Amino acid sequence: MTLAELLPTYRRSLPEKLPAAIWPDAAEAMPSGDVAVSGVSLTEVAERFGTPSYVLDVQTVRYRCRAYRALDAEIAYAGKAFLCRRMARLIAEEGLSLDVCSGGELATAAAAGFPAERILLHGNAKTDLELRAAARAGVGRVVIDSVAEVDRLVGPQDVLVRVTPGIDGHTHRAVATGVEDQKFGSSLAGGQAAAVVARVLSRPELRLVGLHCHLGSQIAGVTGYEEAVRRLVAFLADIAVRHGVALPQLNLGGGHAVAYRPGDASFNLSGFAARIPRVLGFECRKHGLVPPRLTLEPGRAIVARAGVTLYRVVTVKHTSTRTYVAVDGGFSDNPRPELYDSRYTARLVGRAGDVQKRSMRVVGRHCEAGDVLIPDVQLPSDIRAGDLLAVPCTGAYHHSMASTYNLVPRPPVLAIDDGAVEAWIRRETEADLLHRDIA
Ligand SMILES: *Cc1c(COP(=O)(O)O)cnc(C)c1O
C-alpha cells in the first residue's frame, strides 16, 4: 500500500500526474495544481502574456528531432505543422532538412538563414512566382506534382516526382493523400507518374533524383509504408529498365500519428525503424537495385506534443443537459475539431480544483454553434470563470492553421527553454488587424 492510499488527505494534495504521451517532456504537475514546463509556471506565463497563448517546450522539439535523426534516413521537417524563424533555426541546428509548400514558408526559411540546399518545395499548385522564388533561393529539391508542372520549372534544378501509390493510410478522408482520385501527385497505376518521369528526363536542366509519396496524416501503423516501399521500388526498377537511370532517393513523406488523448495510438517509430530498411533492402535486391537513401517528412510527430494551449474560462453555463465551459479562444486558434473531428483533453491549471470531476463541453468564443473545442471532457465540478485551462498536444497545425475569424487576433507562440520563456511569435493586436484594412 502506498502512502497516498493510506492517507486520503495526502492523496488529495498530490497532483494528478501528466500523461507523458500527450504532454511536453519538460512538463510537470505541481502540488499547487499548477503545471510547470522546464520549471516555468504556466499560471505565471498566462498572467504575464495573457490568454489564449500557445506554449512551446523547446526541449521536446529537440528530443523528437533526435529520435528521428537516430534513423538511417534524411529527416525533413514538414514546416506546415509550425514554422517561424526561430523554429527554422532550431530545425537547422538539429540537422534536419525542411519541407516548405508556399512562398511564405520559403521566405520564412530564407529569412532564418536555413540552408537552401536542405529545403524541399512541395505543392500541387505552385505558382510561377513561387517557382521563381525557389530558383532564386537555390532550393535543393522541388517535388513535382504533375506533368504540367515539369515545363514550368526553372532549371537547373534537382527534382523528385510525387507518386500517388494507391494506398489507403486508414485515416480521416480530409488527410488521406495516398489513395487514387485526389488532387495530389501522379498516379502510379494510371501511368501518369511514368509520364512525368519521362517528361523530366527529356529536360536536361532538370536532374531527377528520386520519387516521393505521402500516404496521409495520423497514420499509426507501418504496413502502409511497407506497401509504399514495395510499389515505389518496383517503379524505380521500371525507370531503371526503361530509361537506364538509377534514382538515389526515396522519400516516404510524413503522416506519423501522435496521441492527442491518453490511450490514443501513436506512430510505431521503432517498428518503422526495424522493418522499413529491411523491406527496402529486400525489394531492391529482388530488382537488382542499389537501395536509395530514404527521406522522411514528419511534421506533427516533431512538434505536436511540444505545444500546450492556455485558455481562460470566460463563463460557465449549466443547461438541463450539460455544462458548457466557454473559453477566450476556439475555432480561430484550433480549427481541427471542426475540420477533422479531432479530440483533445483539457486540464485545470493553477489551483487544485474539486476532486469531484464531471463531464463538460469546452466551447470557444466564436459565432458558430460548431465552435466546440472538446465535446466531452472530465473537469473539476467547481470550474468557474477566471480559471485557466491547458489543452495539451497543440504544437502542430494550431498556430499554422489559426485565423482571425470574428477579427479575433491570433495568440502568441511562447517558447520555454531551459527555465526561461520568450515569445517566438508575439500576440497579434487589433492594430495589426487594422493595418491591412485600407480605410
Ligand atoms: C503534411 C505533409 C507532411 C507532414 O505530415 P504530418 O502528418 O505532419 O507528419 C509531410 N509531407 C508532405 C508532402 C505533406 O503534405
Coordinates of C-alpha atoms and ligand atoms in Angstrom, one line a residue:
M1 CA 0.0 0.0 0.0
T2 CA 1.3 3.4 -0.9
L3 CA 1.2 6.4 1.4
A4 CA -1.4 8.0 -0.8
E5 CA -3.7 5.0 -0.4
L6 CA -3.3 5.0 3.4
L7 CA -3.9 8.7 3.8
P8 CA -6.8 10.1 1.8
T9 CA -5.8 13.6 2.7
Y10 CA -2.3 13.0 1.4
R11 CA -3.7 11.7 -1.9
R12 CA -5.9 14.8 -2.1
S13 CA -2.8 17.0 -2.0
L14 CA -0.9 15.0 -4.6
P15 CA -1.1 16.4 -8.1
E16 CA -2.5 14.2 -10.7
K17 CA 0.3 13.1 -13.0
L18 CA 0.5 14.4 -16.5
P19 CA 0.2 11.5 -19.1
A20 CA 3.6 11.6 -20.7
A21 CA 2.2 10.5 -24.1
I22 CA 0.5 13.9 -24.6
W23 CA 2.3 16.4 -22.5
P24 CA 5.7 18.0 -23.2
D25 CA 8.8 16.2 -21.9
A26 CA 9.6 19.2 -19.6
A27 CA 6.0 19.5 -18.2
E28 CA 5.4 18.6 -14.5
A29 CA 2.3 18.8 -12.3
M30 CA 2.9 20.8 -9.1
P31 CA 1.2 20.2 -5.8
S32 CA -0.5 23.6 -6.0
G33 CA -2.4 22.4 -9.1
D34 CA -0.1 24.4 -11.4
V35 CA 1.8 22.9 -14.3
A36 CA 5.4 23.8 -14.8
V37 CA 7.3 23.4 -18.1
S38 CA 11.0 23.4 -17.6
G39 CA 10.3 24.9 -14.2
V40 CA 8.3 27.8 -15.6
S41 CA 4.8 28.1 -14.1
L42 CA 2.0 28.1 -16.8
T43 CA -0.1 30.2 -14.4
E44 CA 2.7 32.9 -14.5
V45 CA 3.0 32.6 -18.3
A46 CA -0.7 33.2 -18.6
E47 CA -0.5 36.2 -16.3
R48 CA 2.5 37.7 -18.0
F49 CA 1.5 37.1 -21.6
G50 CA -2.3 36.8 -21.4
T51 CA -4.6 34.2 -22.9
P52 CA -5.1 32.4 -25.2
S53 CA -1.5 31.5 -25.7
Y54 CA 0.4 28.7 -27.4
V55 CA 3.3 27.5 -25.2
L56 CA 6.1 25.5 -26.9
D57 CA 8.5 23.3 -25.0
V58 CA 11.8 23.6 -27.0
Q59 CA 13.3 20.5 -25.3
T60 CA 10.5 18.3 -26.6
V61 CA 11.1 19.5 -30.2
R62 CA 14.8 18.8 -29.8
Y63 CA 14.3 15.3 -28.4
R64 CA 11.8 14.5 -31.2
C65 CA 14.3 15.7 -33.8
R66 CA 16.9 13.5 -32.2
A67 CA 14.7 10.4 -32.0
Y68 CA 14.2 10.8 -35.8
R69 CA 17.8 11.6 -36.5
A70 CA 18.7 8.2 -34.9
L71 CA 17.1 6.5 -38.0
D72 CA 19.2 5.8 -41.1
A73 CA 17.4 8.4 -43.2
E74 CA 17.3 12.1 -44.1
I75 CA 14.7 13.8 -41.9
A76 CA 12.9 16.7 -43.5
Y77 CA 10.6 18.6 -41.0
A78 CA 7.3 19.5 -42.6
G79 CA 7.2 23.2 -42.0
K80 CA 3.4 23.5 -42.4
A81 CA 3.0 21.9 -39.0
F82 CA 4.5 25.1 -37.4
L83 CA 7.1 27.4 -38.8
C84 CA 8.6 30.7 -37.8
R85 CA 12.2 31.9 -38.0
R86 CA 13.2 30.6 -34.6
M87 CA 11.7 27.2 -35.4
A88 CA 13.5 27.1 -38.7
R89 CA 16.8 27.8 -36.9
L90 CA 16.1 25.1 -34.3
I91 CA 15.4 22.6 -37.1
A92 CA 18.6 23.6 -38.9
E93 CA 20.6 23.2 -35.7
E94 CA 19.2 19.8 -35.2
G95 CA 20.5 18.8 -38.6
L96 CA 17.1 18.2 -40.3
S97 CA 16.1 19.3 -43.7
L98 CA 12.9 21.3 -44.3
D99 CA 9.7 20.9 -46.4
V100 CA 8.0 24.1 -47.5
C101 CA 4.9 24.3 -49.5
S102 CA 4.4 28.0 -50.2
G103 CA 6.2 31.2 -50.9
G104 CA 5.5 32.3 -47.4
E105 CA 7.1 29.2 -45.8
L106 CA 10.1 29.6 -48.2
A107 CA 10.5 33.3 -47.3
T108 CA 10.4 32.4 -43.6
A109 CA 13.1 29.7 -44.1
A110 CA 15.2 32.0 -46.1
A111 CA 14.9 34.8 -43.6
A112 CA 16.0 32.4 -40.9
G113 CA 19.1 31.5 -43.0
F114 CA 18.0 27.9 -43.4
P115 CA 20.5 26.2 -45.7
A116 CA 18.7 26.3 -49.1
E117 CA 20.2 23.0 -50.3
R118 CA 18.3 21.3 -47.5
I119 CA 14.9 22.7 -48.5
L120 CA 12.3 20.8 -50.4
L121 CA 9.5 22.6 -52.2
H122 CA 6.1 20.9 -52.3
G123 CA 2.7 21.8 -53.6
N124 CA 0.0 20.7 -56.1
A125 CA -0.4 24.3 -57.4
K126 CA 2.9 26.0 -57.2
T127 CA 2.6 29.4 -58.8
D128 CA 5.1 30.8 -61.2
L129 CA 6.1 33.3 -58.6
E130 CA 6.8 30.5 -56.1
L131 CA 8.8 28.5 -58.7
R132 CA 10.9 31.6 -59.5
A133 CA 11.4 32.3 -55.8
A134 CA 12.6 28.7 -55.3
A135 CA 15.1 29.0 -58.1
R136 CA 16.4 32.3 -56.8
A137 CA 16.7 30.9 -53.3
G138 CA 18.6 27.9 -54.6
V139 CA 16.1 25.4 -53.1
G140 CA 17.7 21.9 -53.0
R141 CA 14.8 19.9 -54.4
V142 CA 11.4 20.6 -56.0
V143 CA 8.8 17.8 -55.7
I144 CA 6.9 17.7 -58.9
D145 CA 3.2 17.1 -58.6
S146 CA 2.0 16.7 -62.2
V147 CA 3.2 16.6 -65.8
A148 CA 2.1 20.2 -66.5
E149 CA 4.5 21.4 -63.8
V150 CA 7.6 19.9 -65.5
D151 CA 7.8 22.6 -68.2
R152 CA 7.2 25.4 -65.8
L153 CA 10.2 24.6 -63.6
V154 CA 13.2 26.9 -63.7
G155 CA 16.4 24.9 -64.2
P156 CA 18.9 23.9 -63.2
Q157 CA 17.1 22.0 -60.5
D158 CA 17.1 18.7 -58.7
V159 CA 13.6 17.2 -58.6
L160 CA 11.6 14.4 -57.2
V161 CA 8.4 13.1 -58.7
R162 CA 5.4 12.8 -56.3
V163 CA 3.7 9.5 -56.9
T164 CA 0.2 8.5 -55.7
P165 CA 0.7 4.9 -54.8
G166 CA -2.9 3.9 -54.3
I167 CA -2.6 3.1 -50.7
D168 CA -5.2 3.8 -48.0
G169 CA -3.4 5.0 -44.9
H170 CA -6.7 4.4 -42.9
T171 CA -7.0 8.0 -41.7
H172 CA -9.6 10.8 -41.9
R173 CA -10.6 11.4 -45.6
A174 CA -9.5 15.0 -45.3
V175 CA -5.9 14.0 -44.8
A176 CA -5.8 10.7 -46.9
T177 CA -3.4 11.6 -49.7
G178 CA -2.1 8.2 -50.7
V179 CA -5.4 7.0 -52.3
E180 CA -6.3 7.3 -56.0
D181 CA -8.7 10.0 -57.1
Q182 CA -7.4 13.0 -55.3
K183 CA -5.6 16.2 -56.1
F184 CA -2.0 15.3 -55.0
G185 CA 0.6 13.6 -57.1
S186 CA 0.6 11.5 -60.2
S187 CA -0.9 8.1 -60.3
L188 CA 1.3 5.0 -60.4
A189 CA -1.5 2.7 -61.6
G190 CA -2.8 5.1 -64.1
G191 CA 0.6 5.6 -65.8
Q192 CA 0.7 9.4 -65.1
A193 CA 3.7 9.0 -62.8
A194 CA 5.6 7.3 -65.6
A195 CA 4.7 10.2 -68.0
V196 CA 6.0 12.7 -65.5
V197 CA 9.3 10.8 -65.2
A198 CA 9.7 10.7 -69.0
R199 CA 9.0 14.4 -69.3
V200 CA 11.5 15.3 -66.6
L201 CA 14.2 13.1 -68.2
S202 CA 13.6 15.0 -71.5
R203 CA 14.6 18.3 -69.9
P204 CA 18.4 18.1 -69.4
E205 CA 18.4 21.1 -67.0
L206 CA 16.3 19.1 -64.5
R207 CA 18.0 16.3 -62.6
L208 CA 15.7 13.6 -61.4
V209 CA 17.0 12.4 -58.0
G210 CA 14.1 10.3 -56.7
L211 CA 10.5 9.6 -56.0
H212 CA 8.2 10.9 -53.3
C213 CA 4.9 9.7 -51.8
H214 CA 2.9 10.9 -48.8
L215 CA 0.2 8.5 -47.6
G216 CA -1.7 11.0 -45.4
S217 CA -1.7 12.1 -41.8
Q218 CA -2.3 10.5 -38.4
I219 CA -1.1 7.1 -39.6
A220 CA -0.1 4.8 -36.6
G221 CA 0.9 1.6 -38.4
V222 CA 3.8 0.6 -40.5
T223 CA 2.2 -1.7 -43.1
G224 CA 1.1 1.2 -45.4
Y225 CA 4.7 2.4 -45.6
E226 CA 5.9 -1.2 -46.3
E227 CA 3.5 -1.4 -49.2
A228 CA 4.6 2.0 -50.4
V229 CA 8.2 0.9 -50.5
R230 CA 7.3 -2.2 -52.5
R231 CA 5.3 -0.2 -55.1
L232 CA 7.9 2.6 -55.4
V233 CA 10.9 0.2 -55.6
A234 CA 9.1 -1.6 -58.4
F235 CA 8.6 1.7 -60.1
L236 CA 12.3 2.6 -59.6
A237 CA 13.2 -0.7 -61.2
D238 CA 10.8 0.1 -64.1
I239 CA 12.5 3.5 -64.5
A240 CA 16.0 1.9 -64.5
V241 CA 14.9 -0.6 -67.3
R242 CA 13.2 2.0 -69.4
H243 CA 15.5 4.9 -69.1
G244 CA 18.7 3.5 -67.7
V245 CA 18.8 5.7 -64.7
A246 CA 19.2 4.7 -61.0
L247 CA 17.5 7.2 -58.7
P248 CA 19.3 7.7 -55.4
Q249 CA 16.5 9.0 -53.2
L250 CA 13.2 7.6 -52.0
N251 CA 11.0 10.0 -50.0
L252 CA 8.2 8.3 -48.0
G253 CA 6.6 11.5 -46.7
G254 CA 5.3 12.0 -43.2
G255 CA 2.0 11.4 -41.5
H256 CA 3.2 9.7 -38.4
A257 CA 0.5 9.8 -35.8
V258 CA 0.6 11.4 -32.4
A259 CA -1.7 10.8 -29.4
Y260 CA -3.9 13.7 -28.6
R261 CA -5.6 12.0 -25.6
P262 CA -4.3 9.3 -23.2
G263 CA -4.8 6.0 -24.9
D264 CA -4.7 7.2 -28.5
A265 CA -2.4 5.3 -30.8
S266 CA 0.8 7.0 -31.8
F267 CA 3.2 6.1 -34.6
N268 CA 5.2 2.9 -34.2
L269 CA 8.6 4.6 -34.8
S270 CA 10.7 1.7 -33.6
G271 CA 8.7 -0.8 -35.7
F272 CA 9.2 1.5 -38.6
A273 CA 13.0 1.7 -38.0
A274 CA 13.2 -2.1 -37.7
R275 CA 11.1 -3.0 -40.7
I276 CA 11.3 -0.4 -43.4
P277 CA 15.1 -0.6 -44.1
R278 CA 14.7 -4.4 -44.3
V279 CA 11.8 -4.2 -46.7
L280 CA 13.7 -1.7 -48.8
G281 CA 16.8 -3.9 -48.9
F282 CA 14.8 -7.0 -49.8
E283 CA 12.8 -5.2 -52.6
C284 CA 16.0 -3.7 -54.0
R285 CA 17.8 -7.0 -54.1
K286 CA 14.8 -8.5 -55.8
H287 CA 15.0 -5.9 -58.6
G288 CA 18.8 -5.7 -58.7
L289 CA 18.9 -2.1 -57.4
V290 CA 21.2 -0.3 -55.1
P291 CA 18.9 0.8 -52.2
P292 CA 18.1 4.5 -52.4
R293 CA 18.6 6.9 -49.4
L294 CA 15.3 7.3 -47.5
T295 CA 13.9 10.7 -46.7
L296 CA 11.1 11.0 -44.1
E297 CA 9.0 14.1 -43.6
P298 CA 7.4 14.2 -40.1
G299 CA 5.7 17.4 -39.1
R300 CA 3.2 16.6 -36.3
A301 CA 5.5 13.9 -34.8
I302 CA 8.2 16.5 -34.3
V303 CA 6.2 19.4 -32.8
A304 CA 2.7 18.4 -31.7
R305 CA 3.4 17.2 -28.2
A306 CA 5.7 20.2 -27.6
G307 CA 2.7 22.5 -27.6
V308 CA 0.1 23.4 -25.0
T309 CA -2.6 26.0 -25.4
L310 CA -3.6 28.1 -22.4
Y311 CA -7.2 29.4 -22.3
R312 CA -9.0 31.5 -19.7
V313 CA -12.5 30.3 -18.8
V314 CA -14.8 33.3 -19.5
T315 CA -18.1 31.8 -18.5
V316 CA -19.7 28.5 -17.3
K317 CA -23.2 27.8 -18.3
H318 CA -25.4 24.9 -16.9
T319 CA -28.2 23.8 -19.1
S320 CA -30.6 21.0 -18.4
T321 CA -28.5 18.6 -20.4
R322 CA -24.9 19.6 -19.8
T323 CA -22.3 22.2 -18.6
Y324 CA -20.7 24.5 -21.2
V325 CA -17.3 25.9 -20.3
A326 CA -16.7 28.8 -22.7
V327 CA -13.1 30.0 -23.1
D328 CA -11.4 33.0 -24.7
G329 CA -10.3 31.2 -27.8
G330 CA -11.7 28.5 -30.0
F331 CA -12.1 27.8 -33.7
S332 CA -9.7 30.6 -34.7
D333 CA -6.8 29.1 -32.8
N334 CA -7.8 25.4 -33.2
P335 CA -10.0 24.5 -36.2
R336 CA -9.0 20.8 -36.0
P337 CA -12.0 19.6 -34.1
E338 CA -14.3 21.1 -36.7
L339 CA -12.1 20.0 -39.7
Y340 CA -11.1 16.5 -38.7
D341 CA -13.3 15.6 -35.7
S342 CA -10.1 15.8 -33.7
R343 CA -10.5 15.1 -30.0
Y344 CA -8.5 16.7 -27.2
T345 CA -8.4 16.7 -23.4
A346 CA -8.0 19.7 -21.1
R347 CA -6.7 20.2 -17.6
L348 CA -7.5 22.9 -15.0
V349 CA -4.2 24.7 -14.2
G350 CA -3.3 26.9 -11.3
R351 CA -5.5 25.6 -8.4
A352 CA -6.2 22.1 -7.2
G353 CA -9.9 22.2 -8.0
D354 CA -12.7 19.9 -6.7
V355 CA -11.7 16.3 -6.7
Q356 CA -15.1 15.5 -8.0
K357 CA -15.0 15.6 -11.8
R358 CA -17.9 15.9 -14.2
S359 CA -18.3 15.6 -17.9
M360 CA -18.4 19.0 -19.6
R361 CA -18.2 20.6 -23.0
V362 CA -15.5 23.1 -23.7
V363 CA -16.6 25.6 -26.3
G364 CA -15.0 28.6 -28.0
R365 CA -16.0 32.2 -28.2
H366 CA -16.8 32.3 -31.9
C367 CA -20.2 32.9 -33.6
E368 CA -20.6 29.3 -34.7
A369 CA -22.6 26.7 -32.9
G370 CA -19.9 24.2 -34.2
D371 CA -17.2 26.1 -32.3
V372 CA -16.7 23.2 -29.9
L373 CA -13.1 22.6 -28.7
I374 CA -13.8 19.5 -26.7
P375 CA -17.3 17.9 -26.9
D376 CA -16.9 15.9 -23.7
V377 CA -14.1 16.1 -21.1
Q378 CA -13.9 15.5 -17.3
L379 CA -13.1 18.6 -15.4
P380 CA -13.4 19.6 -11.7
S381 CA -17.1 20.2 -10.9
D382 CA -16.2 23.6 -9.3
I383 CA -14.8 25.0 -12.6
R384 CA -15.6 28.7 -12.8
A385 CA -14.9 31.9 -14.7
G386 CA -11.3 33.1 -14.4
D387 CA -9.9 29.5 -14.3
L388 CA -7.0 28.6 -16.5
L389 CA -7.4 25.6 -18.8
A390 CA -4.5 23.9 -20.6
V391 CA -5.0 21.8 -23.7
P392 CA -2.0 19.6 -24.5
C393 CA -0.7 18.4 -27.8
T394 CA -1.3 21.6 -29.7
G395 CA 2.1 22.3 -31.2
A396 CA 1.3 21.2 -34.7
Y397 CA -1.3 22.6 -37.1
H398 CA -2.6 25.1 -34.5
H399 CA -0.7 28.3 -34.9
S400 CA -0.2 27.5 -38.6
M401 CA -3.9 27.0 -39.1
A402 CA -5.1 29.9 -36.9
S403 CA -7.3 32.5 -38.4
T404 CA -8.6 35.9 -37.4
Y405 CA -12.2 34.9 -37.7
N406 CA -14.5 37.3 -35.9
L407 CA -11.5 39.6 -36.0
V408 CA -10.1 37.9 -33.0
P409 CA -6.3 38.4 -33.0
R410 CA -4.1 35.3 -33.1
P411 CA -2.4 34.1 -30.0
P412 CA 1.4 34.3 -29.4
V413 CA 3.8 31.4 -29.5
L414 CA 5.7 31.4 -26.2
A415 CA 8.8 29.2 -26.3
I416 CA 10.0 27.7 -23.0
D417 CA 13.6 26.6 -23.0
D418 CA 16.0 25.9 -20.1
G419 CA 13.8 27.6 -17.5
A420 CA 13.0 30.8 -19.4
V421 CA 10.1 31.9 -21.5
E422 CA 10.3 34.0 -24.6
A423 CA 7.9 34.9 -27.4
W424 CA 8.8 33.4 -30.8
I425 CA 5.7 35.0 -32.2
R426 CA 4.1 37.8 -30.4
R427 CA 0.3 38.2 -29.9
E428 CA -1.5 39.8 -32.8
T429 CA -3.1 43.1 -31.9
E430 CA -6.2 44.9 -33.1
A431 CA -3.8 47.4 -34.6
D432 CA -2.2 44.5 -36.7
L433 CA -5.7 43.7 -38.0
L434 CA -6.4 47.3 -38.9
H435 CA -3.0 47.6 -40.5
R436 CA -4.2 45.6 -43.6
D437 CA -7.5 47.4 -43.7
I438 CA -7.3 50.3 -46.1
A439 CA -9.8 53.0 -45.0
Ligands
LIG1 C1 1.6 17.4 -44.5 C2 2.8 16.8 -45.1 C3 3.7 16.2 -44.3 C4 3.7 16.1 -42.8 O1 2.6 15.5 -42.3 P1 2.5 15.2 -40.7 O2 1.2 14.5 -40.6 O3 2.5 16.4 -40.0 O4 3.7 14.3 -40.4 C5 4.8 15.6 -44.9 N1 4.9 15.6 -46.3 C6 4.0 16.2 -47.1 C7 4.2 16.1 -48.5 C8 2.9 16.7 -46.5 O5 2.0 17.3 -47.3

